Coordinates of N, CA, C and O in Angstrom, one line a residue:
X21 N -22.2 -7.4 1.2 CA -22.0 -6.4 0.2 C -20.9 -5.4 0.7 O -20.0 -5.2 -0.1
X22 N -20.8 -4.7 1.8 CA -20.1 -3.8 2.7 C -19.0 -4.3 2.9 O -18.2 -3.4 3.0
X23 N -18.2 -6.0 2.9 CA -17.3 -6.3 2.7 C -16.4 -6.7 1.4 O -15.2 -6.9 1.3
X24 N -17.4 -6.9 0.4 CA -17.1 -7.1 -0.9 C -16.5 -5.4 -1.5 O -15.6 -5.2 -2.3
X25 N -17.2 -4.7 -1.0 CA -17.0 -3.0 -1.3 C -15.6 -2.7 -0.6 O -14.8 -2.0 -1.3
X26 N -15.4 -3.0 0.4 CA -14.1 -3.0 1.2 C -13.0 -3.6 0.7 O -12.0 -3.0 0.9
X27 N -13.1 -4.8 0.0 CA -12.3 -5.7 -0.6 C -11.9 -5.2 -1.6 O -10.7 -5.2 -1.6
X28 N -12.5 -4.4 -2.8 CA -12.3 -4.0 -3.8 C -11.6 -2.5 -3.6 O -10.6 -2.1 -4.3
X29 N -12.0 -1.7 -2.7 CA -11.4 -0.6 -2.6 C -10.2 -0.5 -2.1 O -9.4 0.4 -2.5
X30 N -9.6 -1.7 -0.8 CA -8.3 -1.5 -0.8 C -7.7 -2.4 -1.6 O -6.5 -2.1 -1.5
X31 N -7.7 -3.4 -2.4 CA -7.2 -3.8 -3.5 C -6.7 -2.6 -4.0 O -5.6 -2.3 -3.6
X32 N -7.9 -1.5 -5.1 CA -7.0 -0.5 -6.1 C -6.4 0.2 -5.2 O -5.6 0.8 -5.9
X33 N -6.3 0.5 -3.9 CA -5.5 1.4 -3.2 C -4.0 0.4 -3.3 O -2.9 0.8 -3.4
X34 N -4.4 -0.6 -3.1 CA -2.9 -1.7 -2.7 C -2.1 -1.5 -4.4 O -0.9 -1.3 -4.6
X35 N -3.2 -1.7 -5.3 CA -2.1 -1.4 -6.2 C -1.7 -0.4 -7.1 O -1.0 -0.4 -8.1
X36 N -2.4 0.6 -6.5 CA -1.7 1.6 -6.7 C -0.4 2.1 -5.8 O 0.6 2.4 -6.5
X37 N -0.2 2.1 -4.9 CA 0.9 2.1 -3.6 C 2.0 1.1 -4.4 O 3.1 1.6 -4.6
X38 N 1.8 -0.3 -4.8 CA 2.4 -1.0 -5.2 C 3.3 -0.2 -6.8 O 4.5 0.1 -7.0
X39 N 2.1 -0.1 -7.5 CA 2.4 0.7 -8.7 C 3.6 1.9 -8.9 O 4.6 2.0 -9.7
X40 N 3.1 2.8 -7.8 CA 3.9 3.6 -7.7 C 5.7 3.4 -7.4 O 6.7 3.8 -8.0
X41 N 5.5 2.4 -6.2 CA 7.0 2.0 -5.9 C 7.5 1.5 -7.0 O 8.6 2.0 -7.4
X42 N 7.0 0.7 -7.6 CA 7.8 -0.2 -8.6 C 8.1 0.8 -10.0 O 9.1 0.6 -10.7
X43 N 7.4 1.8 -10.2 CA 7.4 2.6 -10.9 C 9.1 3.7 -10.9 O 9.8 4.2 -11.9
X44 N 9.3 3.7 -9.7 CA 10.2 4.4 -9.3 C 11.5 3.8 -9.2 O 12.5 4.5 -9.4
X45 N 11.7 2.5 -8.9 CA 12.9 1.5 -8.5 C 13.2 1.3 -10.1 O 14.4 1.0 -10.3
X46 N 12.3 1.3 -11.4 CA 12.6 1.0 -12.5 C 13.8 2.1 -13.2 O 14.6 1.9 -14.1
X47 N 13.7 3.5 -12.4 CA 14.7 4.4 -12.9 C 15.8 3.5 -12.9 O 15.9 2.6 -12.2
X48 N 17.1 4.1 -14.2 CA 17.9 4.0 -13.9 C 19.0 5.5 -12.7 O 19.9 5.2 -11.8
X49 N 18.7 6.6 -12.9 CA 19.2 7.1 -11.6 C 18.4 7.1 -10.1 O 18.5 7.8 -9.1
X50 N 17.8 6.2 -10.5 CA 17.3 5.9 -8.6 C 17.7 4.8 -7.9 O 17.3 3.7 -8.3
X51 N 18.3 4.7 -7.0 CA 18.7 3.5 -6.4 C 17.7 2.6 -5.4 O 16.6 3.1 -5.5
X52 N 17.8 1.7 -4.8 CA 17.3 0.9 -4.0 C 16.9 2.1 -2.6 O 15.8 2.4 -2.1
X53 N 18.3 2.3 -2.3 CA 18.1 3.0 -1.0 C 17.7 4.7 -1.1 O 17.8 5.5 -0.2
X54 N 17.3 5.0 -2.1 CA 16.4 6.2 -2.6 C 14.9 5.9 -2.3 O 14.1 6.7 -1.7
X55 N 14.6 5.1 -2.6 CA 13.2 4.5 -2.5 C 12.9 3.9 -1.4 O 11.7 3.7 -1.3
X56 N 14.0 3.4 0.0 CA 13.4 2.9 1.0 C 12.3 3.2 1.6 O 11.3 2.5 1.8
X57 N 12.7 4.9 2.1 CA 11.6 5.2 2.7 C 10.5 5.3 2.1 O 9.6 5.0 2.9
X58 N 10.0 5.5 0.9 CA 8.6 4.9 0.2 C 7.8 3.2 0.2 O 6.7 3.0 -0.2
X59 N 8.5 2.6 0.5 CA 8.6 1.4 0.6 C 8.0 1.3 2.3 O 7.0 0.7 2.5
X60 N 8.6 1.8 3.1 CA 8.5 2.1 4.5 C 7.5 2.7 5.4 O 7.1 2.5 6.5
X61 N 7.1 3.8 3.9 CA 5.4 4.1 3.9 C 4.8 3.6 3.4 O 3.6 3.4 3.8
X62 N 5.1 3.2 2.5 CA 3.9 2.3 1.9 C 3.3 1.1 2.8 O 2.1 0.9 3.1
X63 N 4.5 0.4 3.1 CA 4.0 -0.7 4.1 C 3.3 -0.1 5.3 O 2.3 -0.8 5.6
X64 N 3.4 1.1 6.1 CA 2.6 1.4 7.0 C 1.5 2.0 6.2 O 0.7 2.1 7.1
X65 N 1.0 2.4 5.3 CA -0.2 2.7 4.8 C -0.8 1.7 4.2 O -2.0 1.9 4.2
X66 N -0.6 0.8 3.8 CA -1.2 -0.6 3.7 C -1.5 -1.0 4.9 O -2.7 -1.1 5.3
X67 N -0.6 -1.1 5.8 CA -1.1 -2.0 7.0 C -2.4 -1.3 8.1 O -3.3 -1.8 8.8
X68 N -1.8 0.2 7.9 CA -3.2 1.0 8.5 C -4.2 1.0 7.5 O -4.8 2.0 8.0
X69 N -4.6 0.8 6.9 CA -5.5 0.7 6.2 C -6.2 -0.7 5.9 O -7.4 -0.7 5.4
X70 N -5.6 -1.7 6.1 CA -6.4 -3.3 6.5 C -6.6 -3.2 7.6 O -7.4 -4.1 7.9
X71 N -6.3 -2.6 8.7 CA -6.2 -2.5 10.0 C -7.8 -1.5 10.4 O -8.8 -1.8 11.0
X72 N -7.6 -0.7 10.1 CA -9.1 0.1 9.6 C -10.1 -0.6 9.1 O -11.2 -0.6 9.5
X73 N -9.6 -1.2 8.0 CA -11.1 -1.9 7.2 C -11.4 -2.9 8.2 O -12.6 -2.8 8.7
X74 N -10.6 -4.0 8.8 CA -11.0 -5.1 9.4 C -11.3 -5.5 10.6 O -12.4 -5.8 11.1
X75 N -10.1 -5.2 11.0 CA -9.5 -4.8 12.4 C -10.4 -4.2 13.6 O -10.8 -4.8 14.6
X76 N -10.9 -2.5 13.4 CA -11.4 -1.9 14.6 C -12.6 -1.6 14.2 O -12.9 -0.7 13.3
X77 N -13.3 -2.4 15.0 CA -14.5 -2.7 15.0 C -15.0 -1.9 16.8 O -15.1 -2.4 17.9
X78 N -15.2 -0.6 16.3 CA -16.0 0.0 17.8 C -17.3 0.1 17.9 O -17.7 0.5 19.0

């Protein structure tokens, strides 16, 4: 159960992070390289955050 709860909460976290980016790239005055660094966080906040859920087990 504890993993199924885990599963599901970073899913809507994942797609909202996703959501957002894509949200943003759809401007037409925003470019690609406007949005990198969101992109750059986002990937490090996804990745700490499966990394947390799975990962460190103390």
């Amino acid at each position: 159960m504890n993993k199924i709860t885990t599963i599901i909460g970073l899913s809507f976290a994942i797609f909202f992070l996703v959501g957002l980016a894509t949200t943003l790239t759809r401007s037409m005055l925003i470019g690609f390289f406007d949005v990198l660094p969101v992109y750059i966080l986002m990937i490090l906040a996804i990745s700490m955050m499966l990394y947390e859920a799975f990962f460190d087990k103390k």
